[in-house]
Each structure stands twice: as C-alpha cells, then as structure tokens.
Coordinates of C-alpha atoms in Angstrom, one line a residue:
X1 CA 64.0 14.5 -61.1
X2 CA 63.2 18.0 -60.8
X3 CA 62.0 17.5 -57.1
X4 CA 65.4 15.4 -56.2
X5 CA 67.8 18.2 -57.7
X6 CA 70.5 19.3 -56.0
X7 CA 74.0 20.6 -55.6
X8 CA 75.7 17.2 -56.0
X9 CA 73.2 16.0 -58.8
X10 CA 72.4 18.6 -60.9
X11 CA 75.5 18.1 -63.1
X12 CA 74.7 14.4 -63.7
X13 CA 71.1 15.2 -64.9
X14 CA 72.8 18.2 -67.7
X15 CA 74.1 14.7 -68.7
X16 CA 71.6 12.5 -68.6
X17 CA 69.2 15.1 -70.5
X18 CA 71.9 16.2 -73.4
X19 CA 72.3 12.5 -73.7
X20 CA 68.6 11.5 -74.1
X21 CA 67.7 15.2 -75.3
X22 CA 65.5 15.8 -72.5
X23 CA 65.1 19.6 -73.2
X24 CA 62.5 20.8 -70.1
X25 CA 64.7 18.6 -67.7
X26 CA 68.2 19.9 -69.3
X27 CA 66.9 24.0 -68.9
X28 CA 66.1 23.2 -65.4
X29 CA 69.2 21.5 -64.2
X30 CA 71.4 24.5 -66.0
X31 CA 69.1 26.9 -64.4
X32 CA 70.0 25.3 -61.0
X33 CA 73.5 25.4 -61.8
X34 CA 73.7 29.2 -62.6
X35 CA 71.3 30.0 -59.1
X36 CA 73.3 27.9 -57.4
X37 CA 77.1 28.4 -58.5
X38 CA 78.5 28.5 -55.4
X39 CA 77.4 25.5 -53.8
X40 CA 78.1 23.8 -56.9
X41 CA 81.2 24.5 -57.9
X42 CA 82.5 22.9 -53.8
X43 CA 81.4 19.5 -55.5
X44 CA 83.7 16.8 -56.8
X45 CA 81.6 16.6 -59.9
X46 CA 82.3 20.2 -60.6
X47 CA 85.8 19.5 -60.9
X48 CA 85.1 17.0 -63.6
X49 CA 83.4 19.4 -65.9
X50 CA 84.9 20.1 -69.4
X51 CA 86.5 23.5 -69.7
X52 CA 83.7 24.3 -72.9
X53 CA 81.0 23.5 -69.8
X54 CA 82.5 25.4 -67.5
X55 CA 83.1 28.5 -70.0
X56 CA 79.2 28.7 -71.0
X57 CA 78.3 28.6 -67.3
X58 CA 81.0 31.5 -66.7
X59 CA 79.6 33.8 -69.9
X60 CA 76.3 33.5 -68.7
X61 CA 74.7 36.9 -67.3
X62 CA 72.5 34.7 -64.9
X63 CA 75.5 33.1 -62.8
X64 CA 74.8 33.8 -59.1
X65 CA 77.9 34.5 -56.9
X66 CA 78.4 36.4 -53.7
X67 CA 80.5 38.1 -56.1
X68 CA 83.2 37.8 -59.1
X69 CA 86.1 37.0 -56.8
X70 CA 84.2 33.9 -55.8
X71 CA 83.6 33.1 -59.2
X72 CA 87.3 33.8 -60.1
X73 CA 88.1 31.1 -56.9
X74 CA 85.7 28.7 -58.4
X75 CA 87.9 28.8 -61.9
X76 CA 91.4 28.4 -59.8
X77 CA 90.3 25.3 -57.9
X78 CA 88.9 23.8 -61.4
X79 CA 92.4 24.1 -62.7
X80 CA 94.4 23.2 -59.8
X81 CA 92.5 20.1 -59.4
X82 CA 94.8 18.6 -62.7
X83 CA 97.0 21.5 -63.3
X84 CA 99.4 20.0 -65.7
X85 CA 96.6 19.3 -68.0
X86 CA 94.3 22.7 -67.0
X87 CA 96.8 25.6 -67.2
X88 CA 96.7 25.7 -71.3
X89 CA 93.1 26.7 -70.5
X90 CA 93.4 29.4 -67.6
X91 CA 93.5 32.3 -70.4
X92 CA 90.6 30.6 -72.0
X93 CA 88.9 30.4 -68.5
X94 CA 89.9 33.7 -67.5
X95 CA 88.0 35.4 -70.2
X96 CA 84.9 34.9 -68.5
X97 CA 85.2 36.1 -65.1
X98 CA 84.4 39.3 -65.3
X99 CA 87.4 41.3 -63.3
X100 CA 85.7 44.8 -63.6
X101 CA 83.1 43.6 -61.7
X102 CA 85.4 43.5 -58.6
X103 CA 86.4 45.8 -56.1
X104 CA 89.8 47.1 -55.4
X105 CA 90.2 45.0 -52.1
X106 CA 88.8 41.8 -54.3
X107 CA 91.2 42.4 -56.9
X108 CA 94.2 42.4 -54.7
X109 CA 93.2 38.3 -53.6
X110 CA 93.7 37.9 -57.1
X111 CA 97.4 38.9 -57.2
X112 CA 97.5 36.8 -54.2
X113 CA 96.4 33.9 -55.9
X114 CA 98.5 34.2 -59.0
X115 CA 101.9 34.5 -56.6
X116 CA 100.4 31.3 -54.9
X117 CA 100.2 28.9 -57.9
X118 CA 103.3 30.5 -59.4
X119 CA 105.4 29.6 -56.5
X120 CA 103.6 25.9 -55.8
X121 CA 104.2 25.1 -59.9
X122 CA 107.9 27.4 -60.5
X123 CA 105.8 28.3 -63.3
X124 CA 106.1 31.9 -65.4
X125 CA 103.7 30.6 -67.8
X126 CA 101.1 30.5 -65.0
X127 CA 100.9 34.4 -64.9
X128 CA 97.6 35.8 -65.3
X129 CA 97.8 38.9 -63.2
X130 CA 98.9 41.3 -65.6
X131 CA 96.6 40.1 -68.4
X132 CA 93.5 40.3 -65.4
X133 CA 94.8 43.9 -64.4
X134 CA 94.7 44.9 -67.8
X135 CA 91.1 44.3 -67.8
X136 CA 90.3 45.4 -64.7
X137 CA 91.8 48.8 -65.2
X138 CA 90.3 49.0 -68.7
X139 CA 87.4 51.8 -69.0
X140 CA 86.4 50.7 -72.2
X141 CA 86.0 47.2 -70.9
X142 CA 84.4 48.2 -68.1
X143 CA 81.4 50.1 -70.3
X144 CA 81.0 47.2 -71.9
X145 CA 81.3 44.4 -69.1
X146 CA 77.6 42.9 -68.4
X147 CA 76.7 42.9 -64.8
X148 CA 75.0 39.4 -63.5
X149 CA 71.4 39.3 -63.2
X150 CA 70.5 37.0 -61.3
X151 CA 66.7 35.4 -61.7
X152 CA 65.5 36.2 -58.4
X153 CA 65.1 39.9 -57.7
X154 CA 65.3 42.1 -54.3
X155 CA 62.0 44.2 -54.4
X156 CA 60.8 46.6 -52.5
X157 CA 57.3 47.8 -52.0
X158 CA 55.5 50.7 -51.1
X159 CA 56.3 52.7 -47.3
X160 CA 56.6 56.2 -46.3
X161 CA 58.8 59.2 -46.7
X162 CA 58.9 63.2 -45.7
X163 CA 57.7 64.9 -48.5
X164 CA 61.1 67.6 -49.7
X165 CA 58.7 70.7 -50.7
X166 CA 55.4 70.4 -48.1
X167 CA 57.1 68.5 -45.1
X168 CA 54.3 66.2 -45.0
X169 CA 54.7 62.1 -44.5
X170 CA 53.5 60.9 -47.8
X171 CA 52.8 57.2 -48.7
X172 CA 53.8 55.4 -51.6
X173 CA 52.5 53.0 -54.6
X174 CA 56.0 52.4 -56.1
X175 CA 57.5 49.0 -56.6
X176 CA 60.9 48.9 -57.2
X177 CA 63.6 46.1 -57.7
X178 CA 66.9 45.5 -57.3
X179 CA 68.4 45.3 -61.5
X180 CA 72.2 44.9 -61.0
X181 CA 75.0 45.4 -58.6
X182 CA 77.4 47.7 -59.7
X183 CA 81.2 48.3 -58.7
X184 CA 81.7 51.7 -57.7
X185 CA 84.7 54.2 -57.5
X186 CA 87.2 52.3 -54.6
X187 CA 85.8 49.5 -52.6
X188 CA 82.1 50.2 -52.5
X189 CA 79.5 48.3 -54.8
X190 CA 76.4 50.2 -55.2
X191 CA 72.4 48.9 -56.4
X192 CA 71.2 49.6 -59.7
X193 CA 67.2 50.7 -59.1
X194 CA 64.5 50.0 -61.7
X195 CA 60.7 51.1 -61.6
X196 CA 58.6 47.5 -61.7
X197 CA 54.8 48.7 -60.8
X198 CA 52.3 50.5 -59.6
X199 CA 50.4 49.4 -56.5
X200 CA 46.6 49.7 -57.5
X201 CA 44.3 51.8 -55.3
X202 CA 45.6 53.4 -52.2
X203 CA 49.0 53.8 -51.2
X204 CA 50.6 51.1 -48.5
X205 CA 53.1 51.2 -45.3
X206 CA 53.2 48.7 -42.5
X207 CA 51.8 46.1 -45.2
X208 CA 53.4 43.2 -45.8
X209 CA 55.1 41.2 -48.8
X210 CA 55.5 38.2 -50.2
X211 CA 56.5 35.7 -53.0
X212 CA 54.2 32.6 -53.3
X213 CA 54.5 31.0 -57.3
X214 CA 56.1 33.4 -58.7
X215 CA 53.6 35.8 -57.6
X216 CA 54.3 39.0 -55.2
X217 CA 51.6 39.4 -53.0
X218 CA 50.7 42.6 -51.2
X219 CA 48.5 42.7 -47.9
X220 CA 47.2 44.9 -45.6
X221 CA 49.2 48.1 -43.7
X222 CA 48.0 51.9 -44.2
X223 CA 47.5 54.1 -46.3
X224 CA 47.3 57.1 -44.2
X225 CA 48.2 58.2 -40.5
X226 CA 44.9 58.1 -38.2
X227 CA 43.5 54.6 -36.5
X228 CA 41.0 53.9 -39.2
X229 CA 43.5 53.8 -41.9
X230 CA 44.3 50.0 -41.7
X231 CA 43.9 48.1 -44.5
X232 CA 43.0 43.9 -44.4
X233 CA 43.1 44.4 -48.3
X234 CA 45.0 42.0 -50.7
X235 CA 46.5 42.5 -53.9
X236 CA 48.6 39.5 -55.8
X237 CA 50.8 40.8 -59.0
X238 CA 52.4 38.5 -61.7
X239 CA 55.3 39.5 -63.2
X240 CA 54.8 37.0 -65.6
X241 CA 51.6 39.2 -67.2
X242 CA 52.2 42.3 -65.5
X243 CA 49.2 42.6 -63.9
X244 CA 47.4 43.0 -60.6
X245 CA 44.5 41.2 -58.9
X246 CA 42.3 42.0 -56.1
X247 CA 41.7 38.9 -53.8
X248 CA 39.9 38.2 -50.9
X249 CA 40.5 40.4 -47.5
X250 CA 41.8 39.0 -44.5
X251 CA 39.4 38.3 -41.8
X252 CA 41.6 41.2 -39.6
X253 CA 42.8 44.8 -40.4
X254 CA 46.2 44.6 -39.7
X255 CA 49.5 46.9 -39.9
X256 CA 52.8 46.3 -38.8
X257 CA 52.1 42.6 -38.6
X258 CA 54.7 39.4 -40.6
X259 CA 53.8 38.2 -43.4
X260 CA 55.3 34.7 -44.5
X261 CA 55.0 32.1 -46.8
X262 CA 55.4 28.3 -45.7
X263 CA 54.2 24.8 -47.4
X264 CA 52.5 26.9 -50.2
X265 CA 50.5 29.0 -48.3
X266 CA 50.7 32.7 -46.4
X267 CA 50.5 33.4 -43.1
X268 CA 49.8 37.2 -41.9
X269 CA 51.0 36.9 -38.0
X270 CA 49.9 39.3 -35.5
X271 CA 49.7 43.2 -36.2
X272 CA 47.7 46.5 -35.0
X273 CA 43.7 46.3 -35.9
X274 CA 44.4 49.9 -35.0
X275 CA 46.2 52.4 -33.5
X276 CA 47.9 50.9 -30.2
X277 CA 45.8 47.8 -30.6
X278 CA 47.7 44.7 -31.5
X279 CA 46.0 41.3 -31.7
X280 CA 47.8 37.7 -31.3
X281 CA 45.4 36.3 -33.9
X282 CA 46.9 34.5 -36.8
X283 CA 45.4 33.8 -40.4
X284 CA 46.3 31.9 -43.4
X285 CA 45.6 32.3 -47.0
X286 CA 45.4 29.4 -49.6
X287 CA 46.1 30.7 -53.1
X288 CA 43.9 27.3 -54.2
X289 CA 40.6 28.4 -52.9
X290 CA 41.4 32.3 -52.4
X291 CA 40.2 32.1 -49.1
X292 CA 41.9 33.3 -45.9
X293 CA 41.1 31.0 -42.4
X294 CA 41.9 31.7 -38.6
X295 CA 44.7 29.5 -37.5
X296 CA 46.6 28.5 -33.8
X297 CA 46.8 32.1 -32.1
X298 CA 49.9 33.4 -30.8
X299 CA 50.7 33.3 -27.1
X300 CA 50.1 37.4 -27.0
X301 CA 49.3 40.2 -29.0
X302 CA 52.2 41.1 -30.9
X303 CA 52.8 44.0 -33.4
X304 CA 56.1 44.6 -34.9
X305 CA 57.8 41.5 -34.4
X306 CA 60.2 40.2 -37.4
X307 CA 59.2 36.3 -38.6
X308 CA 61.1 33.9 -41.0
X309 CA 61.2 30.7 -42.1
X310 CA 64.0 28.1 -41.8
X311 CA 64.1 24.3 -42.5
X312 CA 60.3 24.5 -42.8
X313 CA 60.0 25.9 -39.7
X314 CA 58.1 29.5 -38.8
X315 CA 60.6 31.5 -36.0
X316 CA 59.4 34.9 -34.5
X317 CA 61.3 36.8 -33.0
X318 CA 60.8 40.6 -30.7
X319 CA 58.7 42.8 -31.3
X320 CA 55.8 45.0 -28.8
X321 CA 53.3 43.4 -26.4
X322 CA 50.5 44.2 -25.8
X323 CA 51.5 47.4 -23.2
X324 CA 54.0 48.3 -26.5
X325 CA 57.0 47.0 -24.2
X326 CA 60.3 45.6 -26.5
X327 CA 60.2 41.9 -26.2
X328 CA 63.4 39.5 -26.3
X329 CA 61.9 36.4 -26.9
X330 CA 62.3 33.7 -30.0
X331 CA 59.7 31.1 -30.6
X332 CA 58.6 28.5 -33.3
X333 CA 55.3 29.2 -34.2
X334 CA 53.4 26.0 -35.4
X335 CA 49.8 27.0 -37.0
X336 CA 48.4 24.2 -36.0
X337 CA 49.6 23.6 -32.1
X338 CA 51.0 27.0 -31.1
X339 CA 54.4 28.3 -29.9
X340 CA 57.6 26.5 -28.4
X341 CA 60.1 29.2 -27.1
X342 CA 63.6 28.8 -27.3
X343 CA 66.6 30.8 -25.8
X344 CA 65.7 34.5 -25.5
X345 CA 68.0 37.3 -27.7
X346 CA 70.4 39.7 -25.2
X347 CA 68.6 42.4 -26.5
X348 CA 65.2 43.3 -26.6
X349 CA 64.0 44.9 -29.8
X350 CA 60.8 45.6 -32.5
X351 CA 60.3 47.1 -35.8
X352 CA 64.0 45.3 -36.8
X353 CA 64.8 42.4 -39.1
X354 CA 65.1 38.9 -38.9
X355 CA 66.8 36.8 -42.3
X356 CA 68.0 33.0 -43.0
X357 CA 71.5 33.5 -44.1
X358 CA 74.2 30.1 -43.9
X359 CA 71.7 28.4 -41.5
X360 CA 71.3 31.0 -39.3
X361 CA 68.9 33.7 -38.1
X362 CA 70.5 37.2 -38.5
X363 CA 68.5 39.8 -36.7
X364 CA 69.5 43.2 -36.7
X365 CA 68.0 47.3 -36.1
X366 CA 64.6 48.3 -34.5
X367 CA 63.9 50.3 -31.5
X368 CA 64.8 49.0 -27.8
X369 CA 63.2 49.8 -24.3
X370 CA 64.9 53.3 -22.3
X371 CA 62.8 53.7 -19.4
X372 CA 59.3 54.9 -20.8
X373 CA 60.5 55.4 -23.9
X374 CA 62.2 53.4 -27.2
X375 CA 65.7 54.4 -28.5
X376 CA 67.5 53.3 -31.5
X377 CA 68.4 49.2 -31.4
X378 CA 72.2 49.1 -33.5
X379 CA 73.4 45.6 -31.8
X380 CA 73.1 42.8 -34.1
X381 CA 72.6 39.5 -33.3
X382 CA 73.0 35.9 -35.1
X383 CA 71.0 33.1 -33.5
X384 CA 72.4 29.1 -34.2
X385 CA 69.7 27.1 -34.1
X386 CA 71.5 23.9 -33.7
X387 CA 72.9 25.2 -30.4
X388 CA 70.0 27.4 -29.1
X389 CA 72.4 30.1 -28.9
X390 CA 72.7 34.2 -29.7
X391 CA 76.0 35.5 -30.3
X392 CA 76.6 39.3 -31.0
X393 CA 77.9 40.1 -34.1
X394 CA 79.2 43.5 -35.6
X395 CA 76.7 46.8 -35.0
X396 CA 75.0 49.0 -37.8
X397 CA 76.7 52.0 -38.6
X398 CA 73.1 53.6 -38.5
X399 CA 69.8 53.4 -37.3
X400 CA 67.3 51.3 -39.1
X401 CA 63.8 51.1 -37.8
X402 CA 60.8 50.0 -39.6
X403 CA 63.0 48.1 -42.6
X404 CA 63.2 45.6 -44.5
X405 CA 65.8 43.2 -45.0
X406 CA 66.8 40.1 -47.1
X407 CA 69.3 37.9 -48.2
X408 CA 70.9 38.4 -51.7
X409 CA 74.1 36.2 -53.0
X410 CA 75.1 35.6 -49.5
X411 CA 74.8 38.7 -48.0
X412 CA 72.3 40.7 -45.7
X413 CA 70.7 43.9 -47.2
X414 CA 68.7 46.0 -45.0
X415 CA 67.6 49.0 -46.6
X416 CA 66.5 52.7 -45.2
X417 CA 64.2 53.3 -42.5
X418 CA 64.8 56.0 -39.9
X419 CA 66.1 56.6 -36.2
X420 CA 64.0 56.7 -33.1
X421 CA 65.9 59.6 -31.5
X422 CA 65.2 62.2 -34.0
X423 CA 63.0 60.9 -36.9
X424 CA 65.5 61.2 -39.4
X425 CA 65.1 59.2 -42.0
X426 CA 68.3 57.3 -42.6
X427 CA 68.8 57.4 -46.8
X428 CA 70.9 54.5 -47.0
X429 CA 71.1 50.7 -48.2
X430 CA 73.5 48.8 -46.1
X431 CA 75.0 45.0 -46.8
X432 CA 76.0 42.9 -44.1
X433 CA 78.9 40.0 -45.1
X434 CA 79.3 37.6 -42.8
X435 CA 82.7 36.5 -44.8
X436 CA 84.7 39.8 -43.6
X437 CA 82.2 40.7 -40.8
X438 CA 81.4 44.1 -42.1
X439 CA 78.5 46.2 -43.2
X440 CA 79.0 48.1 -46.7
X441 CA 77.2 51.3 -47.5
X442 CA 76.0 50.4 -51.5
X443 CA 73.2 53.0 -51.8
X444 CA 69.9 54.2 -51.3
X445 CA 66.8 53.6 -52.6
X446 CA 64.4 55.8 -55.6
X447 CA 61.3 56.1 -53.5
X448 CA 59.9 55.7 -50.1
X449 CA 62.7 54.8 -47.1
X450 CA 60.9 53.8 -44.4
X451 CA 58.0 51.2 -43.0
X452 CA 58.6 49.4 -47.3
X453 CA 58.6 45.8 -47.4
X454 CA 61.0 43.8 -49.4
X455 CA 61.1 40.3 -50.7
X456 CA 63.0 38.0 -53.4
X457 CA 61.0 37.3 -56.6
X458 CA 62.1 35.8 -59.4
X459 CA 61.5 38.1 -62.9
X460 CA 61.0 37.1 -66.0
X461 CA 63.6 38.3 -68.6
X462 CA 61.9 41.2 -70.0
X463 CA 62.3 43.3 -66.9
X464 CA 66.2 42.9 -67.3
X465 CA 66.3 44.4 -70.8

C-alpha cells in the first residue's frame, strides 16, 4: 500500500487505517496528503472529506502549496461543491488558511472570489472578505502566523564568492537550507536562510549534490583555483544523525560535471579531470556496496552540461565540448546503451540549469558562444517531451552562470551565480512561475553565490524548531 499511493488513493487508505488502526500506514498516507495538497485537493474524493478532516489538514504547518491563495482555492471549491450544506462552515474553514501569508496581488483574487459566490448564491451571509482582510492587515496576526514548512528542504552547498576585505575568490564549507518562505512588504516573498552543516575537510565549488535515502551526498569539484585542485572525493551526510561520512572516491577527478540520482543509485556524468580537460566518461555509485563502477560513456567529452531526471529517464542537455564550444544539443542518456538525441534547444548554452517542473524540462542562464568568446545566456527555454519541442519562454532579469536551480512548490528557483561580461557576482535568488509567466526577486543567499550546488532533501523536524 505504501508503494500504490497516490493522489486519488491516499484518502481512502486514511480510512481504511483509522478504521483498522493501522498507525504506520495512517502517518504515511497523511504525510502524502500534506506533500501533496495540491494534487489532492483536484480529486473527487477530496471533495467528500468532512470539514473536521479538512481543518486538521489546513492547521497543519507541513501543508505544501504553491502558496496560500491555492490553498484558499482548494477551501472554495470544497464548499461550492454542496454549498447549501458547506457555507455554515466557510468561517470555520477560513480560520485555517493563513491570509498573511499572501501577497497583495494574491489577496486581491480573494475579493474576487468572494464577489463571485456572492453573486452566483444572492447571498450576504456568504461574505468573508472583510473578516479575511481583517486578518490579513492584522500585524499582530501576522507575528504570530506560522509559515509552512514543508518536509523537503531547498539546500544549498558549498561554491565560491569574492572575499569583501582581501578581494580574493574564497571557497566555502557552508550548508545552508531553505527554512520558510516569507511574505514581504508589497508583492515580493522573500527566503528564510538557516545554517545546516559544515562540509568536512576542504572547501568545495564545481562539486556536485545529491539526495539518495534521505541522505545528501557531496562529491567531487575544487577546492582551490589551479589544475590540480580537483577533487574525486565523496562525502554522504544524514540529517537524520547529523553527521558526515567519508566514502569511497570516484574512479575520476571531476569538476563541473552532473550529478544525479536514478533507480537508487548516483551517477556523476562527465566533468573536467582538470583544467580545460573534460572527459565523456561516466560512473555510478551504489550506496549498497559503497563502490563506484564505470558505466556507458557519453558520445563526447562534456563539462558543464545541466542533467535531470524525468519519468525515469536521464536527459542532458548543453554544455562545452571538448574545444570548450556552447553545445545545443538534448539527449537521453541510458547507462547501460548510451545516448538517443532528440530535438536540439534554439540556443546554445553551458554552466545553466535544467529542472522537471509540470512535465517539462525548464532550462534557463549559462553562458553562450560570441565569436571566440562566451557572453551571458538570459533566454529561457521549456522543452515538452511529449512533442519533442523547445518553446521560449520569459528571460531572466539577470545573469546566472554557474547556479543551481530547483523546483520548490511549483515554482523554479535559481539562485546567485554571476555574469560572464564583467564577473560580477549577481546577489540574488530569483523564482520562476510558470502560472503568471514571471520571475520574482525573493532574496539572496548567507554564504557563497556562485558555482553552489542545490538539491531537495527532506529534514527531520528538529532543524525547523
């Protein structure tokens, strides 16, 4: 049961556990409602849910939403799906979506809302507004208003940064994460930063990151600035213990290079062996045995390409040759028979980003080819794999080059970096929503901005506190 849960079942199994007081099996299905809220509540069996059910979802702190306007969308469809029995329980409902939590812009659907079911019912009864405005204006509410937390955490590791007082490049051992999204003054939601660890031994850029079993994994990159300063060191920590292992070394020193996880295993994909030296090899690590193996090669050398994983399948998009040349080429990589290209991007493009988000690849920053040398990449690009197809969507405000990127509650995040033209670093977080097609400012980071490596990792509860 665990294995079949999904979107459409999970409410049924709450159920069937309360019912046969299956506790391990009840903790998991709620869990899976309140990391998958969305998607749940566009079922038909959400609309059945009692308004006591409903409520303990909506007070809980680990409810993940693209944000509290969805949630407060997900409440008006429960009631208008048997509105002459529901509306005695809106206020009731009301209570827990947390309206501070939303923007200005956000709050105005609201109002929207409101006029709508007021007119559709000729209703006065049905007015919420002012009660919601009330608390949304509220500074005293607003103190104490819990943010969400959701279980799985945005965390970024390591990278480089120009030192303020010696002007030095200086590497970093910080781990950070991603505690709470904030509403700011306006519009604008900004990230709330919290220390997590300490990298052991030396300092890392160009590495790369993973989540495998709860576990963040940190392999490879530099430590300092010359061709001998490649790392094929591994590192595994566990939030769970707070704690750090040393595991085996890759067979290759690489920097700048993917790191992935698929079918329970790594895979560190290309990368520099030095300086100007990239390698199409390809290795695998099995957390089983803690043993890394050569698998299938890639078709060239690559170095600073961006690689996901979608569906179970490994795509690879960009990134340098081996004459250091921008690529604009997409392929599946399969580890055990090799590559299979599909349609190339418009752009060509390395050191950028490349996320899953609603089916689709999003790719976005990097540098491009200009003549002999690279400029700054600020086209983005969505790629739909069930048509083979690139379509262009809305540019970055900024340059990013050399960061990293994921997905969190629906939206794109790709954080720092700097700009080709003039090395400046660029200081700031931006958020991508594919809902309003616009990128958001919402911060910057505590440490290192550029050449970090981000992934999603869920914490336990003790880092929240």
């Amino acid at each position: 049961m665990h294995e079949q849960i999904d979107a459409n079942s999970c409410l049924d199994l709450i159920s069937f556990a309360e019912a046969y007081g299956v506790t391990d099996l009840l903790d998991h299905a709620k869990d899976f409602v309140l990391r998958n809220f969305w998607e749940v509540s566009g079922t038909v069996k959400f609309l059945d849910l009692s308004a006591e059910k409903l409520v303990d979802f909506l007070k809980c702190d680990g409810l993940c939403a693209p944000s509290e306007l969805a949630v407060f969308r997900a409440v008006i469809s429960w009631i208008e799906a048997s509105p002459e029995e529901r509306l005695n329980q809106a206020s009731l409902l009301m209570s827990g979506v947390r309206f501070p939590l939303m923007t200005f812009r956000e709050f105005q659907e609201v109002r929207a809302i409101n006029l709508r079911m007021e007119s559709a019912r000729n209703r006065t009864d049905v007015e919420l507004y002012l009660a919601a405005l009330k608390e949304f204006a509220n500074q005293e509410t607003q103190a104490k208003c819990r943010v969400r937390t959701p279980k799985r955490a945005l965390v970024v590791v390591g990278g480089d940064q120009l030192h303020p007082d010696t002007g030095r490049r200086v590497a970093s051992t910080e781990v950070w994460f991603a505690h709470r999204l904030r509403s700011g003054t306006g519009l604008v939601k900004h990230v709330e930063w919290r220390k997590l660890a300490q990298i052991p031994d030396q300092p890392k850029f160009r590495h790369g990151v993973a989540a495998l079993g709860e576990k963040l994994y940190v392999i490879g990159g530099c430590y300092f600035y010359t061709k001998h300063d490649i790392m094929k060191s591994a590192y595994r920590f566990d939030p769970e213990q707070n704690s750090w292992r040393r595991l085996a070394d890759m067979k290759e020193f690489r920097s700048n290079f993917s790191l992935i996880t698929n079918e329970g295993r790594l895979f560190a994909i290309g990368g520099d062996k030095e300086i100007n030296a990239n390698v199409e090899s390809v290795e695998t690590y099995d957390p089983d045995t803690d043993s890394w193996s050569f698998v299938h090669p890639l078709d060239q050398p690559l170095s600073g390409q961006a690689a996901t994983v979608c569906n179970g399948a490994i795509f690879i998009s960009g990134g340098f040759n081996c004459k250091y040349e921008c690529l604009v080429s997409l392929f599946l990589y399969h580890p055990e028979g090799g590559s299979t290209y599909l349609s190339d991007m418009t752009f060509d493009r390395a050191q950028h980003t490349m996320e899953v988000l609603r089916g689709c690849l999003y790719v976005a920053g990097g540098v491009c080819n200009l003549r002999k040398f690279y400029t700054d990449q600020l086209v983005c690009e969505m790629y739909c794999p069930s048509t083979d197809s690139w379509s262009v969507f809305v540019n970055l405000p900024v340059p990013h080059v050399g960061a990293p990127s994921a997905v969190l509650e629906d939206k794109l995040y790709v954080l720092e970096g700097y700009s080709q033209e003039d090395y400046t670093e660029s200081g700031l977080v931006h958020r991508f929503d594919p809902s309003t097609n616009r990128w958001e400012n919402v911060g910057r980071l505590p440490g290192a901005v550029t050449d970090i490596r981000a992934c999603l990792i869920h914490l336990p509860s003790h880092f929240r506190q």
